[in-house]
């Protein structure tokens, strides 16, 4: 299990839509223990019950020699997944997930309340979901509106939900001035919104009942959390301005640590505060889903080593499965470019990998043109991080060192966040 003799451990919990993970690290950020639980898809408000059961199931799994020495806990959840609660902290309606777009039904209310240049102007934003809730009869009994991570943390500390400025960004919180803007403060339901603190900041000690039941220290801190994608960034090892994380999953997601924030909402570019730095990025519609459309995982493993990455294929692909791109080119009608297709699969795969790498390079170039710090190093997360041939192609184009992320699990990043709690420094 590792070095259990160390005296201080930190717990991170990562909640997604299909499961949750837990990770315990020591003072040196060494991963000591991890576990996961899968969720069975259920309709309606039962989903929140599943989250709660998953939370306590994971706590129950932690070995006794660890949980008795856990100093702090932090939880990440999916961005813009929200709940409406009564005065006792019980959910009044079904949670609305990150991709729930019923906020489009109240778009007219959104445009009346929020300035047009705010990130909340989206049918899936936290604020859009709040406005949708406000039109339902159950809203009259509401006392709290919060995010998934806020609610789960409140189950541990027993107080009202407290949010962090990562989760609260799509609610309208202003991370530059560290306050809710006046247009939100003047809304009639403003008292429902959670207080917002820095991610990782201690909220309260674990409730005595849970500390006793789970055999945690009575002074174990529950800290403000973050979103799942930022937790994954924290797990990567990137810490300095100019360092970035590329997630090579089904889509291509770029995150660059910058000394100042940059925004281009038309292309989906915005910035999260990260201490005194800013995490800016964008997401392309290209990615691993294109590769797996043409090749099986076994074929990708077999063909990739046969590529000569320092000898360009000469192919000029823009690998999309259907028309439409958002970043680095914002064009809903952009056509895929996958011709000509050579007879040789190795060459075809090389052309796809080169196309993906060019889009990645263009993405970081765009972020820098918008004012972000110059790129110095790229950490790689996601399934594509295992492909060393692709890594070489990318490094040739990016002209900076490219390496795998230190850890790939968001739960590890949340554990690092718990370790960074201001009360523990």
Short mmCIF file of N, CA and C in Angstrom, two decimals, residues 25 36 50 52 98 126 150 171 181 277 313-314 342 375 415:
data_model
loop_
_atom_site.label_atom_id
_atom_site.label_comp_id
_atom_site.label_asym_id
_atom_site.label_seq_id
_atom_site.Cartn_x
_atom_site.Cartn_y
_atom_site.Cartn_z
N UNK A 25 -3.17 11.02 -0.58
CA UNK A 25 -1.76 11.31 -0.80
C UNK A 25 -1.12 11.68 0.54
N UNK A 36 -12.43 3.44 -6.52
CA UNK A 36 -13.48 4.04 -7.35
C UNK A 36 -14.78 3.29 -7.15
N UNK A 50 -27.67 8.69 -5.20
CA UNK A 50 -26.56 7.85 -5.66
C UNK A 50 -25.23 8.52 -5.35
N UNK A 52 -24.60 10.66 -2.95
CA UNK A 52 -24.39 10.61 -1.49
C UNK A 52 -23.94 9.22 -1.06
N UNK A 98 -24.30 18.85 -15.96
CA UNK A 98 -23.47 19.84 -16.66
C UNK A 98 -23.95 20.13 -18.07
N UNK A 126 -24.58 27.52 -14.96
CA UNK A 126 -25.23 27.37 -13.65
C UNK A 126 -26.35 28.39 -13.48
N UNK A 150 -20.17 21.48 -4.03
CA UNK A 150 -20.57 22.25 -2.84
C UNK A 150 -21.45 21.40 -1.93
N UNK A 171 -21.77 30.68 -12.69
CA UNK A 171 -22.91 31.25 -11.97
C UNK A 171 -22.90 32.77 -12.09
N UNK A 181 -20.93 40.01 -8.84
CA UNK A 181 -21.17 41.34 -9.40
C UNK A 181 -22.50 41.92 -8.92
N UNK A 277 -2.46 33.16 -10.49
CA UNK A 277 -2.33 32.90 -11.92
C UNK A 277 -3.70 32.63 -12.53
N UNK A 313 4.33 13.54 -43.48
CA UNK A 313 3.58 12.78 -44.50
C UNK A 313 3.24 13.63 -45.71
N UNK A 314 3.20 14.95 -45.54
CA UNK A 314 2.78 15.83 -46.63
C UNK A 314 1.27 15.99 -46.71
N UNK A 342 -4.39 7.94 -48.43
CA UNK A 342 -3.42 7.04 -49.06
C UNK A 342 -3.81 5.58 -48.81
N UNK A 375 4.02 29.75 -24.18
CA UNK A 375 4.08 28.33 -23.89
C UNK A 375 5.53 27.87 -23.68
N UNK A 415 -6.91 15.85 -4.06
CA UNK A 415 -6.12 15.57 -2.86
C UNK A 415 -5.01 16.61 -2.71
#
